[in-house]
Amino acid sequence: MTPVHTTPDTQDPVFTVRILKMKSEFLKGFLESLEKFGKLYGPVVRNGVLKYDEVHDVDEVVLTGDWHTLLPLKKLVHPTRFDMFRFDNDGFTTDYPVVEKRVVVGVHPCEIHGLLRLDDVFLQDPVDPYYERARANTAIIGFSCLPDEACLCKSTGTDIVEEGFDLFFVDLEDYYLVWVGSSLGHDMVLENEEYFDEDVLHEDIERYIQWRAKRDSMFVTSFEFKNMPDLMELSYNSDIWDYFAEKCISCGQCTMVCPTCNCYNVVDILDVNSETTGRRERVWDSCMFVDYSLVAGGHNFRGSRADRLKLWYTHKLRAFGGEYGKPSCVGCGRCVRTCPVDINVLTVSRALLQQEVPS
Ligand code: SF4
Ligand code: SF4
């Protein structure tokens, strides 16, 4: 096969990205074939809610349109709650929450960027072994998407991906352009060569360019993302934080739905009728909770809602970028869709720009 496009790849440093085609009618058979690479996961409706979950029938996977899961993909590699290890008088036994191979289909570009940000945090020295194992066992099959009114990924530059996936499908209606991003993705193609066509022609490139233009035109919401680090710095003592603090109810939903929030707490839980045996549990935490910064002696470093909001937005829009080179907001729009009192990157950025925000 002849590559028509090459870019560096982070899933597999020696691999060169290439692009193929697949007719839409082959998708179902291809997805069914992936079970040999791991248990299939994807966006499915459970109890009326769209979520990433195990797929029992590929027909139930929701792949097209402007859908968004309630919780991001992070829950599969950084579970909401799990036992880290069991302990007794003789020591401890590690317990890994994710040991099975999994293939996640239908992953949007902003989610892939979210995973890359989590990699920055959890895979740098000292590596988080729980995340590392979960990530290594999880193949990523990306899919193109269309924006809804809350999507901000065009503003954050995370509406396209060049790395972080094994395969990435762009839906051109009667066929897909398929980016192969890793040697595992290459193996998935090799196993199903009859579904793929290597001849990406000039008219396919034109179709792709038209698709990109159409998709770009569908974004109705934007914010001045690149100005945010400076404005956050300048507005550290602004009264906008008191304004938002009056409304915030410290529910923590913004942090739970954000694909790049990664804080957790660890709790030792003794077995019933035992003072020496038990388990250590790891559970998502939120810097929006009042006890997050409470320390021994009763001092709370961020006892006020204004301080907690300022911390979160400093982290999202300025501090993470200073540490890792890219801001940690990937423009998924979940905080816009979720916060019950309209505090989100959009309203905060408007306030930072001294524009009117909804009361
Ligand atoms: S800050 Fe909001 S828009 Fe940005 S990644 Fe987090 S939830 Fe998504
Ligand atoms: S900003 Fe909104 S979602 Fe976040 S804790 Fe406050 S009320 Fe909840």
mmCIF file of C-alpha atoms and ligand atoms in Angstrom:
data_model
loop_
_atom_site.group_PDB
_atom_site.id
_atom_site.type_symbol
_atom_site.label_atom_id
_atom_site.label_comp_id
_atom_site.label_asym_id
_atom_site.label_seq_id
_atom_site.Cartn_x
_atom_site.Cartn_y
_atom_site.Cartn_z
ATOM 1 C CA MET A 1 0.000 0.000 0.000
ATOM 2 C CA THR A 2 1.228 3.496 -0.768
ATOM 3 C CA PRO A 3 0.949 6.144 1.922
ATOM 4 C CA VAL A 4 -0.532 9.433 0.742
ATOM 5 C CA HIS A 5 0.209 11.338 3.922
ATOM 6 C CA THR A 6 2.791 11.001 6.673
ATOM 7 C CA THR A 7 3.007 12.528 10.139
ATOM 8 C CA PRO A 8 4.773 11.431 13.322
ATOM 9 C CA ASP A 9 2.780 9.145 15.608
ATOM 10 C CA THR A 10 2.884 8.909 19.400
ATOM 11 C CA GLN A 11 1.056 5.602 19.817
ATOM 12 C CA ASP A 12 4.054 3.943 18.187
ATOM 13 C CA PRO A 13 7.128 6.132 17.576
ATOM 14 C CA VAL A 14 8.450 4.113 14.608
ATOM 15 C CA PHE A 15 5.128 4.004 12.810
ATOM 16 C CA THR A 16 4.190 6.219 9.861
ATOM 17 C CA VAL A 17 0.572 7.332 9.525
ATOM 18 C CA ARG A 18 -1.140 6.350 6.264
ATOM 19 C CA ILE A 19 -4.641 6.769 4.894
ATOM 20 C CA LEU A 20 -7.001 4.205 3.363
ATOM 21 C CA LYS A 21 -10.650 4.049 2.338
ATOM 22 C CA MET A 22 -13.506 1.855 3.519
ATOM 23 C CA LYS A 23 -17.024 1.642 2.089
ATOM 24 C CA SER A 24 -19.673 2.399 4.740
ATOM 25 C CA GLU A 25 -21.330 -0.979 4.151
ATOM 26 C CA PHE A 26 -18.214 -2.722 5.498
ATOM 27 C CA LEU A 27 -18.176 -0.910 8.830
ATOM 28 C CA LYS A 28 -20.392 -3.356 10.705
ATOM 29 C CA GLY A 29 -18.333 -6.378 9.663
ATOM 30 C CA PHE A 30 -15.141 -4.547 10.527
ATOM 31 C CA LEU A 31 -16.344 -3.587 14.013
ATOM 32 C CA GLU A 32 -17.490 -7.149 14.650
ATOM 33 C CA SER A 33 -14.050 -8.404 13.638
ATOM 34 C CA LEU A 34 -12.363 -6.285 16.303
ATOM 35 C CA GLU A 35 -13.289 -8.698 19.084
ATOM 36 C CA LYS A 36 -10.046 -10.564 18.419
ATOM 37 C CA PHE A 37 -8.197 -7.410 19.534
ATOM 38 C CA GLY A 38 -10.198 -6.927 22.736
ATOM 39 C CA LYS A 39 -13.614 -6.375 24.235
ATOM 40 C CA LEU A 40 -15.497 -3.749 22.241
ATOM 41 C CA TYR A 41 -16.475 -0.481 23.964
ATOM 42 C CA GLY A 42 -18.151 2.561 22.505
ATOM 43 C CA PRO A 43 -20.896 5.164 22.915
ATOM 44 C CA VAL A 44 -24.154 3.328 23.625
ATOM 45 C CA VAL A 45 -27.444 4.349 25.234
ATOM 46 C CA ARG A 46 -27.963 2.825 28.688
ATOM 47 C CA ASN A 47 -31.046 3.795 30.727
ATOM 48 C CA GLY A 48 -31.633 6.716 28.392
ATOM 49 C CA VAL A 49 -28.110 8.111 28.779
ATOM 50 C CA LEU A 50 -25.377 8.002 26.128
ATOM 51 C CA LYS A 51 -22.206 6.656 27.698
ATOM 52 C CA TYR A 52 -19.027 4.757 26.914
ATOM 53 C CA ASP A 53 -19.795 1.165 27.808
ATOM 54 C CA GLU A 54 -19.212 -2.386 26.676
ATOM 55 C CA VAL A 55 -20.866 -3.049 23.307
ATOM 56 C CA HIS A 56 -23.049 -6.166 23.066
ATOM 57 C CA ASP A 57 -24.191 -5.599 19.479
ATOM 58 C CA VAL A 58 -22.393 -3.255 17.050
ATOM 59 C CA ASP A 59 -25.783 -1.942 15.879
ATOM 60 C CA GLU A 60 -26.190 -0.213 19.256
ATOM 61 C CA VAL A 61 -23.034 1.928 18.862
ATOM 62 C CA VAL A 62 -23.898 5.580 18.218
ATOM 63 C CA LEU A 63 -21.352 6.818 15.687
ATOM 64 C CA THR A 64 -22.889 9.623 13.673
ATOM 65 C CA GLY A 65 -24.156 13.116 14.430
ATOM 66 C CA ASP A 66 -23.432 15.667 17.139
ATOM 67 C CA TRP A 67 -23.840 13.338 20.123
ATOM 68 C CA HIS A 68 -21.756 13.595 23.278
ATOM 69 C CA THR A 69 -21.479 11.189 26.158
ATOM 70 C CA LEU A 70 -22.209 12.505 29.631
ATOM 71 C CA LEU A 71 -18.857 11.367 31.038
ATOM 72 C CA PRO A 72 -15.712 11.495 28.913
ATOM 73 C CA LEU A 73 -13.519 8.597 27.854
ATOM 74 C CA LYS A 74 -11.262 9.174 30.879
ATOM 75 C CA LYS A 75 -13.561 6.967 32.961
ATOM 76 C CA LEU A 76 -12.259 3.897 31.065
ATOM 77 C CA VAL A 77 -8.569 4.559 31.824
ATOM 78 C CA HIS A 78 -8.953 6.487 35.087
ATOM 79 C CA PRO A 79 -11.971 4.746 36.665
ATOM 80 C CA THR A 80 -14.302 6.700 38.944
ATOM 81 C CA ARG A 81 -13.590 4.272 41.803
ATOM 82 C CA PHE A 82 -11.424 1.166 42.191
ATOM 83 C CA ASP A 83 -9.372 -0.792 44.725
ATOM 84 C CA MET A 84 -5.637 -0.090 44.368
ATOM 85 C CA PHE A 85 -4.548 -2.937 46.628
ATOM 86 C CA ARG A 86 -5.483 -5.150 49.565
ATOM 87 C CA PHE A 87 -3.399 -5.085 52.716
ATOM 88 C CA ASP A 88 -2.897 -7.314 55.733
ATOM 89 C CA ASN A 89 -0.192 -7.997 58.329
ATOM 90 C CA ASP A 90 2.130 -9.427 55.677
ATOM 91 C CA GLY A 91 2.020 -6.507 53.252
ATOM 92 C CA PHE A 92 -0.140 -5.658 50.261
ATOM 93 C CA THR A 93 -1.322 -7.151 46.967
ATOM 94 C CA THR A 94 -1.832 -4.808 44.025
ATOM 95 C CA ASP A 95 -5.203 -4.959 42.332
ATOM 96 C CA TYR A 96 -5.352 -3.531 38.779
ATOM 97 C CA PRO A 97 -8.802 -2.362 37.690
ATOM 98 C CA VAL A 98 -8.211 -2.822 33.950
ATOM 99 C CA VAL A 99 -6.445 -5.969 32.809
ATOM 100 C CA GLU A 100 -8.461 -7.007 29.777
ATOM 101 C CA LYS A 101 -7.710 -5.783 26.257
ATOM 102 C CA ARG A 102 -10.301 -3.282 25.043
ATOM 103 C CA VAL A 103 -11.040 -1.574 21.762
ATOM 104 C CA VAL A 104 -12.930 1.708 22.110
ATOM 105 C CA VAL A 105 -14.710 2.860 18.959
ATOM 106 C CA GLY A 106 -16.338 6.203 18.201
ATOM 107 C CA VAL A 107 -13.796 8.392 19.988
ATOM 108 C CA HIS A 108 -14.021 12.070 18.999
ATOM 109 C CA PRO A 109 -10.951 14.279 18.401
ATOM 110 C CA CYS A 110 -11.447 16.282 21.622
ATOM 111 C CA GLU A 111 -11.522 13.010 23.592
ATOM 112 C CA ILE A 112 -8.252 11.891 22.015
ATOM 113 C CA HIS A 113 -6.682 15.232 22.932
ATOM 114 C CA GLY A 114 -8.075 14.730 26.442
ATOM 115 C CA LEU A 115 -6.331 11.357 26.672
ATOM 116 C CA LEU A 116 -3.073 12.903 25.485
ATOM 117 C CA ARG A 117 -3.341 15.466 28.318
ATOM 118 C CA LEU A 118 -3.954 12.664 30.825
ATOM 119 C CA ASP A 119 -0.873 10.901 29.409
ATOM 120 C CA ASP A 120 1.118 14.057 30.181
ATOM 121 C CA VAL A 121 0.075 13.802 33.816
ATOM 122 C CA PHE A 122 -0.016 10.077 34.524
ATOM 123 C CA LEU A 123 2.770 8.755 32.287
ATOM 124 C CA GLN A 124 5.500 11.161 33.312
ATOM 125 C CA ASP A 125 7.946 10.081 36.008
ATOM 126 C CA PRO A 126 6.778 8.737 38.435
ATOM 127 C CA VAL A 127 4.452 6.791 36.152
ATOM 128 C CA ASP A 128 1.012 5.893 37.508
ATOM 129 C CA PRO A 129 1.010 2.077 37.053
ATOM 130 C CA TYR A 130 -2.781 1.817 37.153
ATOM 131 C CA TYR A 131 -3.275 4.331 34.373
ATOM 132 C CA GLU A 132 -0.320 2.972 32.418
ATOM 133 C CA ARG A 133 -1.753 -0.538 32.366
ATOM 134 C CA ALA A 134 -5.262 0.627 31.503
ATOM 135 C CA ARG A 135 -3.955 2.819 28.691
ATOM 136 C CA ALA A 136 -1.729 0.074 27.258
ATOM 137 C CA ASN A 137 -4.723 -2.271 27.148
ATOM 138 C CA THR A 138 -6.999 0.216 25.408
ATOM 139 C CA ALA A 139 -7.006 0.615 21.622
ATOM 140 C CA ILE A 140 -8.502 3.845 20.292
ATOM 141 C CA ILE A 141 -10.631 3.895 17.130
ATOM 142 C CA GLY A 142 -11.467 7.538 16.501
ATOM 143 C CA PHE A 143 -14.462 8.809 14.526
ATOM 144 C CA SER A 144 -15.151 12.210 13.048
ATOM 145 C CA CYS A 145 -18.036 14.183 14.523
ATOM 146 C CA LEU A 146 -20.158 17.259 13.948
ATOM 147 C CA PRO A 147 -20.319 20.138 16.444
ATOM 148 C CA ASP A 148 -23.329 21.075 18.544
ATOM 149 C CA GLU A 149 -23.877 24.584 19.929
ATOM 150 C CA ALA A 150 -21.604 23.934 22.944
ATOM 151 C CA CYS A 151 -18.581 22.545 21.079
ATOM 152 C CA LEU A 152 -15.494 24.719 21.471
ATOM 153 C CA CYS A 153 -12.829 22.479 19.968
ATOM 154 C CA LYS A 154 -12.332 24.748 16.963
ATOM 155 C CA SER A 155 -11.353 27.533 19.377
ATOM 156 C CA THR A 156 -8.995 25.270 21.304
ATOM 157 C CA GLY A 157 -7.428 23.763 18.172
ATOM 158 C CA THR A 158 -8.502 20.246 19.159
ATOM 159 C CA ASP A 159 -11.036 19.616 16.381
ATOM 160 C CA ILE A 160 -8.558 17.464 14.463
ATOM 161 C CA VAL A 161 -6.029 14.852 15.580
ATOM 162 C CA GLU A 162 -2.702 13.785 14.185
ATOM 163 C CA GLU A 163 -1.730 11.334 16.929
ATOM 164 C CA GLY A 164 -3.073 9.323 19.822
ATOM 165 C CA PHE A 165 -5.234 6.856 17.867
ATOM 166 C CA ASP A 166 -4.832 3.400 16.356
ATOM 167 C CA LEU A 167 -7.350 4.084 13.579
ATOM 168 C CA PHE A 168 -9.337 7.228 12.832
ATOM 169 C CA PHE A 169 -12.423 7.216 10.577
ATOM 170 C CA VAL A 170 -13.663 10.331 8.790
ATOM 171 C CA ASP A 171 -17.257 9.835 7.671
ATOM 172 C CA LEU A 172 -17.732 11.012 4.048
ATOM 173 C CA GLU A 173 -21.266 9.514 3.981
ATOM 174 C CA ASP A 174 -20.934 6.580 1.577
ATOM 175 C CA TYR A 175 -17.380 5.780 2.592
ATOM 176 C CA TYR A 176 -14.770 6.553 5.223
ATOM 177 C CA LEU A 177 -11.257 7.858 4.958
ATOM 178 C CA VAL A 178 -9.323 5.837 7.517
ATOM 179 C CA TRP A 179 -6.121 7.084 9.105
ATOM 180 C CA VAL A 180 -3.911 4.273 10.375
ATOM 181 C CA GLY A 181 -2.037 5.632 13.386
ATOM 182 C CA SER A 182 -0.167 2.723 14.985
ATOM 183 C CA SER A 183 1.163 -0.743 14.330
ATOM 184 C CA LEU A 184 -1.868 -2.118 16.187
ATOM 185 C CA GLY A 185 -4.113 -0.202 13.801
ATOM 186 C CA HIS A 186 -2.074 -1.609 10.946
ATOM 187 C CA ASP A 187 -2.701 -5.142 12.303
ATOM 188 C CA MET A 188 -6.439 -4.419 12.448
ATOM 189 C CA VAL A 189 -6.313 -3.474 8.788
ATOM 190 C CA LEU A 190 -4.230 -6.509 7.841
ATOM 191 C CA GLU A 191 -6.775 -8.808 9.493
ATOM 192 C CA ASN A 192 -9.510 -7.240 7.343
ATOM 193 C CA GLU A 193 -7.763 -6.298 4.113
ATOM 194 C CA GLU A 194 -10.865 -7.098 2.076
ATOM 195 C CA TYR A 195 -12.644 -4.092 3.639
ATOM 196 C CA PHE A 196 -9.974 -1.516 2.773
ATOM 197 C CA ASP A 197 -8.988 0.241 -0.401
ATOM 198 C CA GLU A 198 -5.542 1.795 -0.653
ATOM 199 C CA ASP A 199 -6.250 4.066 -3.617
ATOM 200 C CA VAL A 200 -6.990 7.467 -2.133
ATOM 201 C CA LEU A 201 -7.680 9.538 -5.225
ATOM 202 C CA HIS A 202 -7.727 13.240 -5.927
ATOM 203 C CA GLU A 203 -11.544 13.316 -5.695
ATOM 204 C CA ASP A 204 -11.353 11.725 -2.249
ATOM 205 C CA ILE A 205 -9.068 14.504 -1.088
ATOM 206 C CA GLU A 206 -11.529 17.039 -2.530
ATOM 207 C CA ARG A 207 -14.406 15.335 -0.678
ATOM 208 C CA TYR A 208 -12.389 15.502 2.511
ATOM 209 C CA ILE A 209 -11.605 19.199 2.052
ATOM 210 C CA GLN A 210 -15.304 19.917 1.404
ATOM 211 C CA TRP A 211 -16.242 17.936 4.504
ATOM 212 C CA ARG A 212 -13.766 19.934 6.603
ATOM 213 C CA ALA A 213 -15.164 23.221 5.264
ATOM 214 C CA LYS A 214 -18.753 22.146 5.946
ATOM 215 C CA ARG A 215 -17.897 21.019 9.439
ATOM 216 C CA ASP A 216 -15.995 24.241 10.176
ATOM 217 C CA SER A 217 -19.045 26.250 9.118
ATOM 218 C CA MET A 218 -21.214 24.385 11.660
ATOM 219 C CA PHE A 219 -19.426 25.773 14.718
ATOM 220 C CA VAL A 220 -21.688 28.416 16.230
ATOM 221 C CA THR A 221 -19.786 29.022 19.466
ATOM 222 C CA SER A 222 -16.235 30.214 20.002
ATOM 223 C CA PHE A 223 -14.040 31.920 22.543
ATOM 224 C CA GLU A 224 -10.698 33.710 22.520
ATOM 225 C CA PHE A 225 -8.728 30.783 23.766
ATOM 226 C CA LYS A 226 -5.253 32.044 22.932
ATOM 227 C CA ASN A 227 -5.741 35.206 25.022
ATOM 228 C CA MET A 228 -6.817 33.318 28.115
ATOM 229 C CA PRO A 229 -3.417 32.710 29.782
ATOM 230 C CA ASP A 230 -2.622 36.439 29.824
ATOM 231 C CA LEU A 231 -6.113 37.400 30.923
ATOM 232 C CA MET A 232 -6.110 34.824 33.704
ATOM 233 C CA GLU A 233 -2.841 36.277 34.960
ATOM 234 C CA LEU A 234 -4.178 39.826 34.811
ATOM 235 C CA SER A 235 -7.505 38.908 36.428
ATOM 236 C CA TYR A 236 -6.233 36.900 39.350
ATOM 237 C CA ASN A 237 -7.589 39.461 41.822
ATOM 238 C CA SER A 238 -10.617 40.429 39.750
ATOM 239 C CA ASP A 239 -14.056 40.548 41.338
ATOM 240 C CA ILE A 240 -15.400 38.237 38.598
ATOM 241 C CA TRP A 241 -14.486 35.323 40.873
ATOM 242 C CA ASP A 242 -16.755 36.661 43.610
ATOM 243 C CA TYR A 243 -19.513 37.098 41.018
ATOM 244 C CA PHE A 244 -19.270 33.465 39.903
ATOM 245 C CA ALA A 245 -18.799 32.259 43.503
ATOM 246 C CA GLU A 246 -22.207 33.729 44.397
ATOM 247 C CA LYS A 247 -23.776 31.363 41.860
ATOM 248 C CA CYS A 248 -21.617 28.229 42.205
ATOM 249 C CA ILE A 249 -23.141 25.458 44.327
ATOM 250 C CA SER A 250 -19.867 23.453 44.605
ATOM 251 C CA CYS A 251 -21.485 20.408 43.036
ATOM 252 C CA GLY A 252 -18.247 19.395 41.259
ATOM 253 C CA GLN A 253 -20.033 18.382 38.050
ATOM 254 C CA CYS A 254 -17.720 20.534 35.923
ATOM 255 C CA THR A 255 -14.700 18.577 37.124
ATOM 256 C CA MET A 256 -16.349 15.171 36.771
ATOM 257 C CA VAL A 257 -17.361 15.732 33.137
ATOM 258 C CA CYS A 258 -14.124 17.438 32.074
ATOM 259 C CA PRO A 259 -11.943 14.995 30.094
ATOM 260 C CA THR A 260 -8.723 16.410 31.504
ATOM 261 C CA CYS A 261 -9.583 16.676 35.224
ATOM 262 C CA ASN A 262 -7.674 13.938 36.983
ATOM 263 C CA CYS A 263 -7.767 14.561 40.750
ATOM 264 C CA TYR A 264 -8.493 11.642 43.021
ATOM 265 C CA ASN A 265 -8.488 10.738 46.708
ATOM 266 C CA VAL A 266 -7.289 7.530 48.351
ATOM 267 C CA VAL A 267 -9.076 6.004 51.333
ATOM 268 C CA ASP A 268 -8.131 2.973 53.435
ATOM 269 C CA ILE A 269 -11.158 0.844 54.234
ATOM 270 C CA LEU A 270 -10.768 -1.828 56.921
ATOM 271 C CA ASP A 271 -12.552 -5.139 56.590
ATOM 272 C CA VAL A 272 -15.499 -5.653 58.925
ATOM 273 C CA ASN A 273 -14.283 -6.857 62.361
ATOM 274 C CA SER A 274 -10.624 -6.291 61.447
ATOM 275 C CA GLU A 275 -8.104 -3.658 62.459
ATOM 276 C CA THR A 276 -5.310 -4.839 60.207
ATOM 277 C CA THR A 277 -6.761 -6.072 56.905
ATOM 278 C CA GLY A 278 -8.570 -4.121 54.252
ATOM 279 C CA ARG A 279 -8.233 -2.307 50.957
ATOM 280 C CA ARG A 280 -7.104 1.043 49.639
ATOM 281 C CA GLU A 281 -9.668 2.644 47.402
ATOM 282 C CA ARG A 282 -9.002 5.353 44.802
ATOM 283 C CA VAL A 283 -11.924 7.586 43.936
ATOM 284 C CA TRP A 284 -12.396 10.705 41.784
ATOM 285 C CA ASP A 285 -12.182 13.922 43.753
ATOM 286 C CA SER A 286 -12.923 17.514 42.816
ATOM 287 C CA CYS A 287 -11.145 20.763 43.614
ATOM 288 C CA MET A 288 -14.626 22.302 43.673
ATOM 289 C CA PHE A 289 -15.459 20.399 46.882
ATOM 290 C CA VAL A 290 -14.974 22.381 50.073
ATOM 291 C CA ASP A 291 -12.938 19.651 51.788
ATOM 292 C CA TYR A 292 -10.530 19.190 48.862
ATOM 293 C CA SER A 293 -7.917 21.534 50.339
ATOM 294 C CA LEU A 294 -8.761 20.898 53.994
ATOM 295 C CA VAL A 295 -5.676 19.753 55.901
ATOM 296 C CA ALA A 296 -4.922 18.440 59.381
ATOM 297 C CA GLY A 297 -5.527 21.075 62.019
ATOM 298 C CA GLY A 298 -8.589 22.369 60.220
ATOM 299 C CA HIS A 299 -6.927 24.843 57.841
ATOM 300 C CA ASN A 300 -8.480 25.041 54.385
ATOM 301 C CA PHE A 301 -6.265 26.487 51.653
ATOM 302 C CA ARG A 302 -9.277 27.140 49.421
ATOM 303 C CA GLY A 303 -12.179 27.481 51.776
ATOM 304 C CA SER A 304 -14.037 29.960 49.577
ATOM 305 C CA ARG A 305 -15.854 29.101 46.354
ATOM 306 C CA ALA A 306 -14.136 32.059 44.660
ATOM 307 C CA ASP A 307 -10.713 30.579 45.417
ATOM 308 C CA ARG A 308 -11.761 27.159 44.168
ATOM 309 C CA LEU A 309 -13.176 28.535 40.907
ATOM 310 C CA LYS A 310 -10.043 30.591 40.381
ATOM 311 C CA LEU A 311 -7.889 27.508 40.922
ATOM 312 C CA TRP A 312 -9.846 25.465 38.374
ATOM 313 C CA TYR A 313 -9.833 28.075 35.651
ATOM 314 C CA THR A 314 -6.178 28.919 36.282
ATOM 315 C CA HIS A 315 -5.393 25.247 35.815
ATOM 316 C CA LYS A 316 -7.522 24.867 32.671
ATOM 317 C CA LEU A 317 -6.574 28.066 30.891
ATOM 318 C CA ARG A 318 -3.062 28.910 32.044
ATOM 319 C CA ALA A 319 -1.099 26.715 34.467
ATOM 320 C CA PHE A 320 -1.305 23.355 32.680
ATOM 321 C CA GLY A 321 -0.077 24.960 29.477
ATOM 322 C CA GLY A 322 2.893 26.444 31.341
ATOM 323 C CA GLU A 323 3.821 22.995 32.642
ATOM 324 C CA TYR A 324 3.081 20.794 29.623
ATOM 325 C CA GLY A 325 3.019 23.170 26.653
ATOM 326 C CA LYS A 326 -0.718 22.889 25.904
ATOM 327 C CA PRO A 327 -3.697 24.191 27.907
ATOM 328 C CA SER A 328 -5.805 21.474 29.488
ATOM 329 C CA CYS A 329 -9.122 22.666 28.051
ATOM 330 C CA VAL A 330 -9.780 20.585 24.925
ATOM 331 C CA GLY A 331 -13.018 22.375 24.054
ATOM 332 C CA CYS A 332 -15.380 19.420 24.544
ATOM 333 C CA GLY A 333 -18.138 21.750 25.770
ATOM 334 C CA ARG A 334 -19.185 19.486 28.646
ATOM 335 C CA CYS A 335 -18.863 22.230 31.272
ATOM 336 C CA VAL A 336 -21.123 24.363 29.038
ATOM 337 C CA ARG A 337 -23.719 21.579 28.828
ATOM 338 C CA THR A 338 -23.490 20.547 32.479
ATOM 339 C CA CYS A 339 -23.049 23.391 34.968
ATOM 340 C CA PRO A 340 -26.500 24.107 36.422
ATOM 341 C CA VAL A 341 -25.705 27.819 36.903
ATOM 342 C CA ASP A 342 -23.887 28.615 33.653
ATOM 343 C CA ILE A 343 -20.332 28.789 34.923
ATOM 344 C CA ASN A 344 -18.114 27.399 32.183
ATOM 345 C CA VAL A 345 -15.138 28.260 29.970
ATOM 346 C CA LEU A 346 -17.402 30.303 27.759
ATOM 347 C CA THR A 347 -18.951 32.506 30.447
ATOM 348 C CA VAL A 348 -15.669 32.796 32.350
ATOM 349 C CA SER A 349 -13.789 33.804 29.196
ATOM 350 C CA ARG A 350 -16.473 36.412 28.455
ATOM 351 C CA ALA A 351 -16.148 37.794 31.959
ATOM 352 C CA LEU A 352 -12.357 37.874 31.598
ATOM 353 C CA LEU A 353 -12.875 39.909 28.432
ATOM 354 C CA GLN A 354 -15.215 42.170 30.418
ATOM 355 C CA GLN A 355 -18.150 41.158 28.264
ATOM 356 C CA GLU A 356 -21.651 40.582 29.561
ATOM 357 C CA VAL A 357 -22.415 37.115 30.926
ATOM 358 C CA PRO A 358 -25.842 35.573 31.691
ATOM 359 C CA SER A 359 -27.016 36.471 35.189
HETATM 360 S S1 SF4 B 1 -12.950 23.054 30.599
HETATM 361 FE FE1 SF4 B 1 -15.015 22.553 29.777
HETATM 362 S S2 SF4 B 1 -14.815 22.646 27.524
HETATM 363 FE FE2 SF4 B 1 -12.721 22.568 28.391
HETATM 364 S S3 SF4 B 1 -12.206 20.379 28.354
HETATM 365 FE FE3 SF4 B 1 -13.039 20.807 30.410
HETATM 366 S S4 SF4 B 1 -15.262 20.372 30.267
HETATM 367 FE FE4 SF4 B 1 -14.437 20.485 28.143
HETATM 368 S S1 SF4 B 2 -18.969 25.752 38.468
HETATM 369 FE FE1 SF4 B 2 -21.014 24.846 38.087
HETATM 370 S S2 SF4 B 2 -20.659 22.641 37.772
HETATM 371 FE FE2 SF4 B 2 -18.792 23.515 38.709
HETATM 372 S S3 SF4 B 2 -19.059 23.213 40.926
HETATM 373 FE FE3 SF4 B 2 -19.862 25.269 40.481
HETATM 374 S S4 SF4 B 2 -22.049 24.948 40.086
HETATM 375 FE FE4 SF4 B 2 -21.104 22.924 39.968
#
